[in-house]
Amino acid sequence: MLRRSSRSPHRFLAALGVASAAALVLAGCGGTTGDEGADDATSKPGASDVPSVFGAFATPLEEPWDGAIHAALESAEEDGLIAYDHTDNLHTADEMERALRDIATNQKPDIIIGDAFAAEDAVRAVATEFPDIAFAFGSGGEEQAPNFSVFDNWMQDPAYLAGMLAGGLTESGTIGVVGAMPIPEVNRIVNGFIAGVEETNPSATVTVSFINSFFDPATAKQAAEAAIAGGADVLFAERDGVIAAAQENNLPVFGMMVDQQDQAPEHVVSSLLWNMRPTVDAIVEAVVAGTFEASNLAEYSFMVNDGSSLAPINTGTAFEIPADLIEKVEAKQAEIRDGSFETPVDEEAPAGSTTIGE
């Protein structure tokens, strides 16, 4: 049974009775770009018996945020719940708008899922034109009646736990964070991480750099190297590119969205995991039941609802992780899961953070 939380300032979708215990989202995100493969959207086995879903993604699926959504949709298709096709790298508002209108007109899916952050107005305009299609998009805005639901990666809980680990691992007393940009969706994750650091190491300094992009591994790596030059000996890779810098400098690092241990097995301590299956299952169940309406789906990403978690702590790193530190983190995780501890939600830009890049 899904449990509500008082942490979110938004209005949430009423629980639909979804009892999903889906496996955590892993990496492995191939993609269809443009219209390739779109014509067979309704020709797959069983496609006529389940809702058809089209994924429309602004970034390449190698970018973990969209990759996590894509992986959950692939998982739902493998379980026989949906027929699924997708397109990615719709990186401008015009491209997203044209693609959505083409998908809605020609493919006529039951559901369109994607990310609207870089094309908010365009996506909402298309949704208005096709009220019979259920739209569910990652967005920092409110839901839009009658058919535009919103979700986001509410991952402050695993961020807090990762911060606790980082605070216990730093020897220099300085920890570096590289994030996308200082928007509420990113700030609450970074601030959750900082709060966790403060629990285990109140005297530590956390430096935060934003690269002003959701996907620019080269700039993210440069920002990480700058943090290292400034004394950071533990890194949080909120964006792709940071893990490479940590590996080259033999430093502990925390991944994001999917378990990124395979990128640097001796250096990735853990990763913040976003499991989109509870969100996907809620959307599909509502469409099948004929009850879908514009809603905020945020609660499905909370750890208490299995929508996010901390990847298993990697004890095979090139550096020791103290057993008592792991015990502290596991104890706090139990408190989050049973509801006795609620990670603070702070969506303001972290104090002293800097923004680089174009």
Coordinates of C-alpha atoms in Angstrom, one line a residue:
M1 CA 0.0 0.0 0.0
L2 CA 1.4 3.4 -0.9
R3 CA 1.9 5.8 2.0
R4 CA 1.6 9.5 1.7
S5 CA 4.2 11.9 3.1
S6 CA 4.0 15.5 4.2
R7 CA 7.3 16.3 2.7
S8 CA 6.1 17.4 -0.7
P9 CA 4.7 20.9 -1.2
H10 CA 2.7 19.6 -4.2
R11 CA -0.7 17.8 -4.4
F12 CA -0.3 14.1 -5.0
L13 CA -2.3 11.6 -7.0
A14 CA -4.6 9.5 -4.8
A15 CA -3.2 6.0 -4.3
L16 CA -4.6 3.6 -6.9
G17 CA -3.9 0.4 -5.0
V18 CA -0.8 -0.4 -6.9
A19 CA 1.2 -3.0 -5.1
S20 CA 4.3 -2.9 -7.2
A21 CA 7.5 -4.4 -5.8
A22 CA 9.3 -4.0 -9.1
A23 CA 13.1 -4.6 -9.3
L24 CA 15.3 -1.5 -9.1
V25 CA 16.1 0.2 -12.4
L26 CA 19.4 -0.8 -13.8
A27 CA 21.5 0.6 -16.6
G28 CA 21.3 -0.6 -20.1
C29 CA 19.3 1.9 -22.1
G30 CA 19.3 1.5 -25.8
G31 CA 17.1 3.8 -27.8
T32 CA 15.2 4.4 -31.0
T33 CA 16.0 7.8 -32.4
G34 CA 13.6 9.7 -34.7
D35 CA 10.8 7.7 -36.2
E36 CA 12.8 4.5 -36.6
G37 CA 10.7 1.6 -35.3
A38 CA 7.7 3.7 -34.7
D39 CA 5.6 2.1 -37.4
D40 CA 5.5 -1.2 -35.5
A41 CA 4.0 0.3 -32.4
T42 CA 0.8 -1.7 -32.7
S43 CA 2.3 -4.8 -34.4
K44 CA 3.9 -6.4 -31.3
P45 CA 2.5 -9.6 -29.8
G46 CA -0.3 -8.7 -27.5
A47 CA -0.2 -5.0 -28.4
S48 CA -3.9 -4.9 -29.0
D49 CA -4.5 -6.3 -25.5
V50 CA -2.5 -3.7 -23.5
P51 CA -2.1 0.1 -23.6
S52 CA 0.3 1.4 -26.1
V53 CA 2.9 3.8 -24.7
F54 CA 5.3 6.1 -26.5
G55 CA 8.3 7.5 -24.8
A56 CA 9.5 11.0 -26.0
F57 CA 12.8 12.0 -24.5
A58 CA 14.7 15.2 -24.8
T59 CA 18.2 13.7 -24.3
P60 CA 20.0 10.7 -25.6
L61 CA 19.1 7.7 -23.4
E62 CA 22.6 7.4 -22.2
E63 CA 21.7 10.3 -19.9
P64 CA 20.6 8.6 -16.7
W65 CA 17.4 10.6 -16.0
D66 CA 15.7 9.7 -19.3
G67 CA 17.4 6.3 -19.2
A68 CA 15.7 5.5 -15.9
I69 CA 12.2 6.2 -17.3
H70 CA 13.1 4.2 -20.5
A71 CA 14.3 1.2 -18.4
A72 CA 11.1 1.2 -16.4
L73 CA 8.9 1.2 -19.5
E74 CA 11.0 -1.6 -21.0
S75 CA 10.5 -3.5 -17.8
A76 CA 6.7 -3.0 -18.0
E77 CA 6.7 -4.2 -21.6
E78 CA 8.7 -7.3 -20.7
D79 CA 6.0 -8.0 -18.0
G80 CA 3.3 -7.8 -20.7
L81 CA 1.7 -4.7 -19.3
I82 CA 2.2 -2.3 -22.2
A83 CA 3.3 -2.1 -25.9
Y84 CA 6.2 0.3 -26.0
D85 CA 8.0 2.5 -28.5
H86 CA 10.2 5.6 -28.1
T87 CA 12.2 8.3 -29.6
D88 CA 15.1 10.3 -28.0
N89 CA 17.4 13.3 -28.4
L90 CA 14.5 15.8 -28.9
H91 CA 16.7 18.4 -27.5
T92 CA 14.9 21.6 -28.5
A93 CA 11.3 22.7 -27.8
D94 CA 10.5 22.7 -31.6
E95 CA 11.8 19.2 -32.1
M96 CA 9.8 18.0 -29.1
E97 CA 6.6 19.7 -30.2
R98 CA 6.9 18.4 -33.7
A99 CA 7.6 14.8 -32.6
L100 CA 4.8 14.8 -30.0
R101 CA 2.3 16.1 -32.6
D102 CA 3.4 13.5 -35.1
I103 CA 3.2 10.7 -32.5
A104 CA -0.2 11.7 -31.3
T105 CA -1.6 12.1 -34.8
N106 CA -0.1 9.0 -36.5
Q107 CA 0.7 6.5 -33.8
K108 CA -2.3 7.4 -31.5
P109 CA -0.9 5.8 -28.4
D110 CA -2.9 5.5 -25.2
I111 CA -0.1 7.1 -23.2
I112 CA 2.8 9.4 -23.9
I113 CA 5.6 9.6 -21.3
G114 CA 8.7 11.8 -21.4
D115 CA 10.4 14.8 -19.9
A116 CA 9.1 18.4 -20.3
F117 CA 11.7 20.4 -18.5
A118 CA 13.3 22.0 -21.5
A119 CA 10.1 22.2 -23.5
E120 CA 7.4 22.8 -20.9
D121 CA 5.1 25.1 -22.9
A122 CA 5.4 23.1 -26.1
V123 CA 4.6 19.8 -24.4
R124 CA 1.6 21.2 -22.5
A125 CA 0.2 22.8 -25.7
V126 CA 0.3 19.4 -27.5
A127 CA -1.4 17.7 -24.6
T128 CA -4.2 20.2 -24.8
E129 CA -4.7 19.3 -28.5
F130 CA -5.1 15.6 -27.7
P131 CA -7.3 15.3 -24.6
D132 CA -7.9 11.5 -25.2
I133 CA -4.3 10.6 -24.8
A134 CA -2.8 10.3 -21.2
F135 CA 0.3 12.5 -21.0
A136 CA 2.7 12.0 -18.1
F137 CA 5.9 14.1 -18.1
G138 CA 8.7 14.9 -15.9
S139 CA 8.1 18.5 -14.9
G140 CA 8.7 21.1 -12.2
G141 CA 5.2 22.5 -12.7
E142 CA 1.7 21.5 -11.7
E143 CA -0.5 19.0 -13.4
Q144 CA -2.8 20.4 -16.2
A145 CA -6.4 19.2 -16.6
P146 CA -7.7 17.1 -18.1
N147 CA -4.9 14.8 -19.2
F148 CA -1.4 16.1 -18.3
S149 CA 0.1 14.5 -15.2
V150 CA 3.6 15.3 -13.8
F151 CA 6.3 13.4 -12.0
D152 CA 9.8 14.0 -10.9
N153 CA 12.7 12.1 -9.3
W154 CA 12.1 12.9 -5.6
M155 CA 15.4 11.3 -4.5
Q156 CA 16.2 13.3 -1.3
D157 CA 16.1 10.1 0.7
P158 CA 18.9 8.2 -1.0
A159 CA 20.8 11.5 -1.4
Y160 CA 20.8 11.9 2.4
L161 CA 22.1 8.4 2.9
A162 CA 24.8 8.9 0.3
G163 CA 25.8 12.2 2.1
M164 CA 26.1 10.3 5.4
L165 CA 28.6 7.9 3.7
A166 CA 30.5 10.8 2.0
G167 CA 30.8 12.6 5.3
G168 CA 32.3 9.5 6.9
L169 CA 34.7 8.8 4.1
T170 CA 36.3 12.2 3.5
E171 CA 39.8 12.7 5.0
S172 CA 40.4 16.2 3.7
G173 CA 37.1 17.4 5.0
T174 CA 36.0 18.6 1.6
I175 CA 33.5 16.9 -0.7
G176 CA 32.7 18.0 -4.2
V177 CA 29.2 17.9 -5.9
V178 CA 28.6 18.5 -9.6
G179 CA 25.0 19.0 -10.6
A180 CA 23.0 20.1 -13.6
M181 CA 21.6 23.5 -12.7
P182 CA 20.2 25.2 -9.6
I183 CA 16.6 24.4 -10.1
P184 CA 14.3 22.9 -7.4
E185 CA 14.4 19.4 -8.8
V186 CA 18.2 19.3 -8.5
N187 CA 18.5 21.5 -5.4
R188 CA 16.5 19.2 -3.2
I189 CA 18.8 16.2 -4.1
V190 CA 22.0 18.2 -3.6
N191 CA 20.6 19.7 -0.3
G192 CA 19.6 16.3 0.9
F193 CA 23.1 15.0 0.2
I194 CA 24.6 18.0 2.1
A195 CA 22.2 17.3 5.1
G196 CA 23.5 13.7 5.2
V197 CA 27.1 14.9 5.2
E198 CA 26.3 17.2 8.2
E199 CA 24.9 14.2 10.2
T200 CA 28.1 12.2 10.0
N201 CA 30.6 15.1 9.6
P202 CA 29.3 18.5 10.8
S203 CA 32.7 20.2 10.1
A204 CA 33.0 19.0 6.5
T205 CA 32.8 21.5 3.6
V206 CA 30.7 20.6 0.5
T207 CA 31.5 22.5 -2.7
V208 CA 28.7 22.6 -5.3
S209 CA 29.2 23.3 -9.0
F210 CA 26.4 23.4 -11.6
I211 CA 27.2 22.9 -15.2
N212 CA 24.1 24.5 -16.6
S213 CA 23.2 21.4 -18.7
F214 CA 21.5 18.1 -18.2
F215 CA 24.0 16.3 -20.3
D216 CA 27.5 17.6 -20.8
P217 CA 30.0 14.9 -19.5
A218 CA 33.1 16.9 -20.6
T219 CA 32.1 20.0 -18.6
A220 CA 31.0 17.9 -15.6
K221 CA 34.4 16.2 -15.6
Q222 CA 36.1 19.5 -15.7
A223 CA 34.0 20.7 -12.8
A224 CA 34.9 17.6 -10.8
E225 CA 38.6 18.1 -11.5
A226 CA 38.3 21.7 -10.3
A227 CA 36.7 20.4 -7.1
I228 CA 39.6 18.0 -6.6
A229 CA 42.1 20.8 -7.2
G230 CA 40.3 22.6 -4.4
G231 CA 40.8 19.8 -2.0
A232 CA 37.8 17.5 -2.5
D233 CA 38.6 13.9 -1.9
V234 CA 35.0 12.5 -2.3
L235 CA 32.6 13.3 -5.2
F236 CA 28.9 13.1 -5.9
A237 CA 28.2 12.7 -9.6
E238 CA 24.8 14.2 -9.9
R239 CA 25.7 14.5 -13.6
D240 CA 27.4 12.1 -16.0
G241 CA 31.2 12.7 -16.4
V242 CA 32.2 13.0 -12.7
I243 CA 32.9 9.3 -12.2
A244 CA 35.6 9.4 -14.8
A245 CA 37.4 12.1 -12.9
A246 CA 37.1 10.2 -9.6
Q247 CA 38.5 7.0 -11.1
E248 CA 41.5 8.9 -12.6
N249 CA 42.2 10.4 -9.2
N250 CA 41.5 7.3 -7.2
L251 CA 38.7 8.9 -5.2
P252 CA 35.4 7.7 -3.8
V253 CA 32.4 8.8 -5.8
F254 CA 28.6 8.4 -5.7
G255 CA 26.5 7.8 -8.8
M256 CA 23.1 8.9 -9.9
M257 CA 19.8 7.5 -11.2
V258 CA 21.0 4.0 -12.0
D259 CA 23.7 1.8 -10.3
Q260 CA 26.9 3.1 -11.8
Q261 CA 29.3 0.8 -10.1
D262 CA 30.2 -0.9 -13.3
Q263 CA 31.7 2.4 -14.6
A264 CA 34.4 2.4 -11.9
P265 CA 34.0 -0.8 -9.7
E266 CA 36.8 0.2 -7.3
H267 CA 35.6 3.8 -6.8
V268 CA 31.8 4.0 -7.0
V269 CA 30.7 3.6 -3.4
S270 CA 27.0 3.6 -4.2
S271 CA 24.4 5.3 -6.4
L272 CA 21.1 7.0 -5.9
L273 CA 18.5 4.9 -7.7
W274 CA 15.3 6.1 -9.2
N275 CA 12.8 3.3 -9.8
M276 CA 10.1 4.6 -12.2
R277 CA 8.1 1.3 -12.1
P278 CA 5.7 2.4 -9.3
T279 CA 5.0 5.6 -11.3
V280 CA 4.6 3.7 -14.6
D281 CA 2.3 1.1 -13.0
A282 CA 0.1 3.8 -11.5
I283 CA -0.3 5.5 -14.8
V284 CA -1.1 2.2 -16.7
E285 CA -3.5 1.0 -14.1
A286 CA -5.4 4.3 -14.2
V287 CA -5.6 4.2 -18.0
V288 CA -6.8 0.6 -18.0
A289 CA -9.4 1.4 -15.4
G290 CA -10.5 4.5 -17.3
T291 CA -9.8 6.7 -14.2
F292 CA -6.7 8.6 -15.5
E293 CA -6.8 12.3 -14.8
A294 CA -4.2 15.0 -14.5
S295 CA -2.4 14.5 -11.2
N296 CA 1.0 15.0 -9.5
L297 CA 2.7 11.6 -9.3
A298 CA 5.5 12.7 -7.0
E299 CA 4.9 10.3 -4.1
Y300 CA 5.6 7.3 -6.3
S301 CA 9.3 8.3 -6.3
F302 CA 9.7 8.3 -2.5
M303 CA 11.8 5.6 -0.9
V304 CA 8.9 4.8 1.4
N305 CA 7.0 3.7 -1.7
D306 CA 10.0 1.9 -3.4
G307 CA 10.3 4.7 -5.9
S308 CA 13.9 5.4 -4.9
S309 CA 16.7 3.7 -3.0
L310 CA 20.4 3.6 -2.3
A311 CA 22.2 1.0 -4.4
P312 CA 24.0 -1.7 -2.3
I313 CA 27.1 -0.3 -0.7
N314 CA 30.2 -1.4 -2.6
T315 CA 32.6 -3.1 -0.2
G316 CA 35.0 -3.9 -3.0
T317 CA 36.3 -0.4 -3.4
A318 CA 40.0 0.6 -3.4
F319 CA 39.5 2.2 0.0
E320 CA 38.0 1.0 3.2
I321 CA 34.4 1.8 4.2
P322 CA 34.2 1.6 8.0
A323 CA 31.7 -1.0 9.2
D324 CA 30.3 1.4 11.8
L325 CA 29.6 3.9 9.1
I326 CA 27.6 1.4 7.1
E327 CA 25.7 0.5 10.2
K328 CA 24.7 4.2 10.7
V329 CA 23.5 4.5 7.2
E330 CA 21.5 1.2 7.3
A331 CA 19.9 2.4 10.6
K332 CA 18.9 5.7 9.0
Q333 CA 17.5 3.9 5.9
A334 CA 15.3 1.8 8.2
E335 CA 14.0 5.0 9.8
I336 CA 13.2 6.4 6.4
R337 CA 11.4 3.3 5.3
D338 CA 9.3 3.0 8.4
G339 CA 8.4 6.7 8.3
S340 CA 10.1 7.7 11.6
F341 CA 12.6 10.0 9.7
E342 CA 11.6 12.3 6.9
T343 CA 14.4 13.8 4.9
P344 CA 14.1 17.6 4.8
V345 CA 13.1 19.0 1.4
D346 CA 15.0 22.1 0.6
E347 CA 14.6 23.4 -3.0
E348 CA 16.7 26.5 -2.7
A349 CA 20.1 26.8 -4.4
P350 CA 22.8 25.5 -2.0
A351 CA 24.7 28.3 -0.3
G352 CA 28.0 29.2 -2.0
S353 CA 27.2 27.1 -5.2
T354 CA 28.6 28.2 -8.5
T355 CA 27.3 27.8 -12.0
I356 CA 29.6 27.2 -15.0
G357 CA 29.1 26.4 -18.7
E358 CA 27.0 28.1 -21.3

